[in-house]
Amino acid sequence: MTQTAPTPAPTTTATATPAAVPGRVHRAWFVAAVAFVTIIGAAAFASLPGLLIEPLHEEFDWSRGTIGIAVSVNLALYGLTAPFAAALMDRFGIRRVVALALLVISGGTAATVWMTASWQLVLFWGVLVGLGSGSMALAFAATVTNRWFTARRGLVTGILTAAGASGQLVFLPLLSWLVEHHGWRPAAVTVSLAALVVVPFVWLLLRDHPADVGLAPYGGTYADKPAPVTGAARRTVTVLFKAARTGPFWLLAGTFAICGASTNGLVKTHFVPAAHDHGMPVTAAAGLLAVIGVFDVVGTIASGWFTDRFEARRLLAVYYALRGISLLFLPLLLAPSVHPPMVFFIVFYGLDWVATVPPTIALCREHYGEDSAIVFGWVLASHQVGAAVVAFLGGLARDLTGSYDVVWYASGALCAMAALMAMVIRRRQPPGGAADLIGGARHA
């Protein structure tokens, strides 16, 4: 939604002309491209934790539980920082917040090279990188989309969401090779440099608002840049309490918690050990996860395209229902070798991995308007909580029962519940024009 200052200045022909020049690529697409590259650079860290657990355990003799504390702190701060980051972007601008976040990620990752105690791992890897990556979370994508696009919001959201998966695909093979042949420190330095290299692009090319360059949002009408919103922390908490009094917030938070539980918490954490339990080599299982990442990019962009054209809550219901069905079949597909039915599951599940993000952001925008990026930040926090809970419970179930089967079946049931919750979300026509809030291009 385009915010308007309390006393907007009249639109002049000279100011609005650049948005209407035939044949010129709108500046919004360049901003989206910079955001895409930025998210890819920040996503490099997401490829690293799983690669460092064994090297850190061998070098420092830290337990996996101790290392896991740093990962848990990182995940928690990643989720909890997102809504505050969205408010800070309203106060200080996208460019300043994102550049600072990248510097924090770079500094925190580089500092791990000199650590000698486990508390330093928690501080550098957990706190600093958690705060930085949380500021680069999907709330950043939502803020860019809300400000620079009126049309094609779903498509742009899908593209920016896919950037995270693309970053992992770009860096995972390189980081794996570095850890195997040169140790974990060169891999950490590589991640630090990746975040640092993106900073000049953000500072020089990213702009906070279309009005900064005299343009209207893509597909919209010109509006003056709103005044900075003060009291970012207070606003973030206020928005939470306001949204928490509405039913759609709890439905969106609940469905997204199940999304995190059935992706990052379940498959990303436990698929490899579960496949290994059935005799599949770890390298083969890890390769299947990489293939999931490939199709994740395709599915997320397609989901953004669908979100511009179909009702978001129905898309969510379909996505969760299909994901639940696929998880119910997974225990029957695990085997010592990769076979066609397993490949079909990997492709199918990959297409659905984070396809839920564009319609979830669209529903936040529909119900909460100018506060939608902050609301989505809180919804994203529930995603991380769901992931953390199932990451722990999945391992506990394996220890108690000797199998992951109950975990797959329970997750399938949770996804069915999420599908029903999505259909309960009511459509809303917000005051001030539904077309502005929903994106103008989507029709049921």
Tab-separated table of N, CA and C in Angstrom, residues 250-324:
chain	number	residue	atom	x	y	z
A	250	TRP	N	-4.201	-14.605	13.785
A	250	TRP	CA	-3.924	-15.898	14.411
A	250	TRP	C	-4.008	-17.030	13.401
A	251	LEU	N	-4.892	-16.899	12.433
A	251	LEU	CA	-4.967	-17.923	11.390
A	251	LEU	C	-3.718	-17.905	10.520
A	252	LEU	N	-3.256	-16.705	10.160
A	252	LEU	CA	-2.038	-16.603	9.350
A	252	LEU	C	-0.820	-17.064	10.137
A	253	ALA	N	-0.733	-16.658	11.421
A	253	ALA	CA	0.392	-17.084	12.245
A	253	ALA	C	0.379	-18.597	12.443
A	254	GLY	N	-0.807	-19.164	12.634
A	254	GLY	CA	-0.911	-20.605	12.828
A	254	GLY	C	-0.529	-21.393	11.583
A	255	THR	N	-1.023	-20.954	10.427
A	255	THR	CA	-0.682	-21.664	9.196
A	255	THR	C	0.801	-21.533	8.880
A	256	PHE	N	1.370	-20.358	9.152
A	256	PHE	CA	2.785	-20.172	8.833
A	256	PHE	C	3.678	-20.910	9.826
A	257	ALA	N	3.221	-21.085	11.067
A	257	ALA	CA	3.965	-21.917	12.006
A	257	ALA	C	4.026	-23.356	11.502
A	258	ILE	N	2.913	-23.834	10.955
A	258	ILE	CA	2.889	-25.181	10.375
A	258	ILE	C	3.762	-25.236	9.132
A	259	CYS	N	3.809	-24.138	8.382
A	259	CYS	CA	4.698	-24.071	7.216
A	259	CYS	C	6.148	-24.267	7.653
A	260	GLY	N	6.574	-23.537	8.677
A	260	GLY	CA	7.936	-23.684	9.168
A	260	GLY	C	8.199	-25.062	9.735
A	261	ALA	N	7.188	-25.608	10.437
A	261	ALA	CA	7.340	-26.934	11.020
A	261	ALA	C	7.539	-28.004	9.954
A	262	SER	N	6.819	-27.885	8.840
A	262	SER	CA	6.841	-28.927	7.802
A	262	SER	C	7.917	-28.708	6.750
A	263	THR	N	8.700	-27.614	6.863
A	263	THR	CA	9.793	-27.376	5.918
A	263	THR	C	11.129	-27.323	6.661
A	264	ASN	N	11.483	-26.151	7.197
A	264	ASN	CA	12.770	-26.001	7.876
A	264	ASN	C	12.908	-26.924	9.080
A	265	GLY	N	11.842	-27.028	9.877
A	265	GLY	CA	11.919	-27.849	11.075
A	265	GLY	C	11.937	-29.326	10.796
A	266	LEU	N	11.253	-29.761	9.740
A	266	LEU	CA	11.101	-31.187	9.460
A	266	LEU	C	12.044	-31.666	8.365
A	267	VAL	N	11.752	-31.294	7.127
A	267	VAL	CA	12.492	-31.854	5.995
A	267	VAL	C	13.937	-31.363	5.975
A	268	LYS	N	14.142	-30.058	6.152
A	268	LYS	CA	15.497	-29.531	6.085
A	268	LYS	C	16.378	-30.094	7.193
A	269	THR	N	15.771	-30.371	8.361
A	269	THR	CA	16.542	-30.859	9.504
A	269	THR	C	16.641	-32.380	9.542
A	270	HIS	N	15.548	-33.076	9.215
A	270	HIS	CA	15.493	-34.509	9.492
A	270	HIS	C	15.423	-35.402	8.253
A	271	PHE	N	15.328	-34.844	7.052
A	271	PHE	CA	15.224	-35.715	5.887
A	271	PHE	C	16.482	-36.556	5.696
A	272	VAL	N	17.652	-35.931	5.808
A	272	VAL	CA	18.904	-36.664	5.577
A	272	VAL	C	19.078	-37.803	6.581
A	273	PRO	N	18.947	-37.566	7.902
A	273	PRO	CA	19.073	-38.700	8.821
A	273	PRO	C	17.991	-39.753	8.641
A	274	ALA	N	16.776	-39.332	8.279
A	274	ALA	CA	15.707	-40.309	8.054
A	274	ALA	C	16.023	-41.192	6.851
A	275	ALA	N	16.512	-40.577	5.769
A	275	ALA	CA	16.892	-41.358	4.597
A	275	ALA	C	18.060	-42.284	4.919
A	276	HIS	N	18.992	-41.803	5.728
A	276	HIS	CA	20.133	-42.631	6.115
A	276	HIS	C	19.693	-43.820	6.969
A	277	ASP	N	18.651	-43.638	7.772
A	277	ASP	CA	18.097	-44.754	8.549
A	277	ASP	C	17.647	-45.893	7.647
A	278	HIS	N	17.235	-45.553	6.426
A	278	HIS	CA	16.769	-46.563	5.472
A	278	HIS	C	17.876	-47.034	4.539
A	279	GLY	N	19.121	-46.673	4.844
A	279	GLY	CA	20.250	-47.169	4.079
A	279	GLY	C	20.724	-46.273	2.956
A	280	MET	N	20.131	-45.099	2.779
A	280	MET	CA	20.562	-44.200	1.720
A	280	MET	C	21.826	-43.456	2.146
A	281	PRO	N	22.828	-43.374	1.284
A	281	PRO	CA	24.041	-42.616	1.631
A	281	PRO	C	23.712	-41.154	1.930
A	282	VAL	N	24.471	-40.581	2.856
A	282	VAL	CA	24.234	-39.191	3.246
A	282	VAL	C	24.406	-38.256	2.053
A	283	THR	N	25.399	-38.518	1.206
A	283	THR	CA	25.624	-37.646	0.051
A	283	THR	C	24.430	-37.659	-0.901
A	284	ALA	N	23.825	-38.847	-1.081
A	284	ALA	CA	22.655	-38.941	-1.961
A	284	ALA	C	21.465	-38.189	-1.373
A	285	ALA	N	21.251	-38.337	-0.055
A	285	ALA	CA	20.144	-37.635	0.594
A	285	ALA	C	20.345	-36.122	0.540
A	286	ALA	N	21.591	-35.675	0.761
A	286	ALA	CA	21.874	-34.239	0.675
A	286	ALA	C	21.659	-33.726	-0.742
A	287	GLY	N	21.997	-34.548	-1.736
A	287	GLY	CA	21.751	-34.155	-3.126
A	287	GLY	C	20.270	-33.982	-3.414
A	288	LEU	N	19.442	-34.840	-2.814
A	288	LEU	CA	17.989	-34.690	-2.994
A	288	LEU	C	17.489	-33.386	-2.387
A	289	LEU	N	18.072	-32.982	-1.242
A	289	LEU	CA	17.696	-31.688	-0.651
A	289	LEU	C	18.068	-30.540	-1.571
A	290	ALA	N	19.212	-30.647	-2.252
A	290	ALA	CA	19.612	-29.605	-3.199
A	290	ALA	C	18.620	-29.510	-4.348
A	291	VAL	N	18.117	-30.654	-4.798
A	291	VAL	CA	17.118	-30.651	-5.873
A	291	VAL	C	15.834	-29.982	-5.403
A	292	ILE	N	15.464	-30.210	-4.140
A	292	ILE	CA	14.311	-29.503	-3.581
A	292	ILE	C	14.507	-27.998	-3.717
A	293	GLY	N	15.727	-27.523	-3.442
A	293	GLY	CA	16.019	-26.096	-3.560
A	293	GLY	C	15.843	-25.576	-4.966
A	294	VAL	N	16.220	-26.385	-5.964
A	294	VAL	CA	16.060	-25.975	-7.361
A	294	VAL	C	14.592	-25.747	-7.683
A	295	PHE	N	13.753	-26.702	-7.334
A	295	PHE	CA	12.334	-26.587	-7.677
A	295	PHE	C	11.607	-25.616	-6.762
A	296	ASP	N	12.193	-25.335	-5.609
A	296	ASP	CA	11.657	-24.304	-4.730
A	296	ASP	C	11.625	-22.959	-5.448
A	297	VAL	N	12.687	-22.637	-6.178
A	297	VAL	CA	12.751	-21.374	-6.919
A	297	VAL	C	11.616	-21.299	-7.936
A	298	VAL	N	11.435	-22.368	-8.683
A	298	VAL	CA	10.382	-22.406	-9.713
A	298	VAL	C	9.006	-22.281	-9.064
A	299	GLY	N	8.777	-23.038	-7.998
A	299	GLY	CA	7.471	-23.029	-7.357
A	299	GLY	C	7.121	-21.704	-6.721
A	300	THR	N	8.096	-21.045	-6.129
A	300	THR	CA	7.819	-19.776	-5.454
A	300	THR	C	7.495	-18.674	-6.451
A	301	ILE	N	8.239	-18.610	-7.546
A	301	ILE	CA	7.941	-17.603	-8.576
A	301	ILE	C	6.578	-17.876	-9.198
A	302	ALA	N	6.270	-19.148	-9.466
A	302	ALA	CA	4.960	-19.486	-10.014
A	302	ALA	C	3.853	-19.118	-9.029
A	303	SER	N	4.108	-19.335	-7.730
A	303	SER	CA	3.110	-18.989	-6.722
A	303	SER	C	2.847	-17.484	-6.710
A	304	GLY	N	3.904	-16.687	-6.892
A	304	GLY	CA	3.703	-15.244	-6.985
A	304	GLY	C	2.832	-14.868	-8.162
A	305	TRP	N	3.047	-15.542	-9.283
A	305	TRP	CA	2.227	-15.291	-10.478
A	305	TRP	C	0.772	-15.672	-10.211
A	306	PHE	N	0.560	-16.819	-9.555
A	306	PHE	CA	-0.799	-17.243	-9.222
A	306	PHE	C	-1.464	-16.265	-8.254
A	307	THR	N	-0.678	-15.733	-7.315
A	307	THR	CA	-1.235	-14.833	-6.307
A	307	THR	C	-1.768	-13.547	-6.928
A	308	ASP	N	-1.197	-13.134	-8.060
A	308	ASP	CA	-1.712	-11.960	-8.764
A	308	ASP	C	-3.057	-12.237	-9.435
A	309	ARG	N	-3.425	-13.511	-9.546
A	309	ARG	CA	-4.585	-13.875	-10.359
A	309	ARG	C	-5.675	-14.645	-9.631
A	310	PHE	N	-5.355	-15.239	-8.495
A	310	PHE	CA	-6.333	-16.056	-7.789
A	310	PHE	C	-6.400	-15.648	-6.322
A	311	GLU	N	-7.452	-16.079	-5.666
A	311	GLU	CA	-7.677	-15.719	-4.275
A	311	GLU	C	-6.616	-16.370	-3.390
A	312	ALA	N	-5.945	-15.563	-2.569
A	312	ALA	CA	-4.786	-16.030	-1.815
A	312	ALA	C	-5.133	-17.134	-0.832
A	313	ARG	N	-6.252	-17.033	-0.142
A	313	ARG	CA	-6.577	-18.041	0.872
A	313	ARG	C	-6.837	-19.402	0.239
A	314	ARG	N	-7.400	-19.413	-0.965
A	314	ARG	CA	-7.624	-20.690	-1.654
A	314	ARG	C	-6.293	-21.294	-2.098
A	315	LEU	N	-5.376	-20.446	-2.540
A	315	LEU	CA	-4.052	-20.956	-2.898
A	315	LEU	C	-3.374	-21.590	-1.689
A	316	LEU	N	-3.447	-20.915	-0.532
A	316	LEU	CA	-2.843	-21.470	0.676
A	316	LEU	C	-3.450	-22.832	1.014
A	317	ALA	N	-4.762	-22.931	0.924
A	317	ALA	CA	-5.420	-24.192	1.252
A	317	ALA	C	-4.927	-25.315	0.340
A	318	VAL	N	-4.797	-25.015	-0.937
A	318	VAL	CA	-4.318	-26.024	-1.891
A	318	VAL	C	-2.880	-26.413	-1.583
A	319	TYR	N	-2.026	-25.414	-1.329
A	319	TYR	CA	-0.615	-25.703	-1.060
A	319	TYR	C	-0.444	-26.595	0.169
A	320	TYR	N	-1.141	-26.251	1.256
A	320	TYR	CA	-0.979	-27.033	2.481
A	320	TYR	C	-1.565	-28.436	2.323
A	321	ALA	N	-2.689	-28.534	1.630
A	321	ALA	CA	-3.294	-29.854	1.424
A	321	ALA	C	-2.363	-30.763	0.624
A	322	LEU	N	-1.787	-30.236	-0.456
A	322	LEU	CA	-0.881	-31.041	-1.280
A	322	LEU	C	0.388	-31.405	-0.503
A	323	ARG	N	0.896	-30.478	0.282
A	323	ARG	CA	2.092	-30.775	1.073
A	323	ARG	C	1.798	-31.884	2.082
A	324	GLY	N	0.641	-31.802	2.737
A	324	GLY	CA	0.282	-32.824	3.710
A	324	GLY	C	0.159	-34.206	3.084
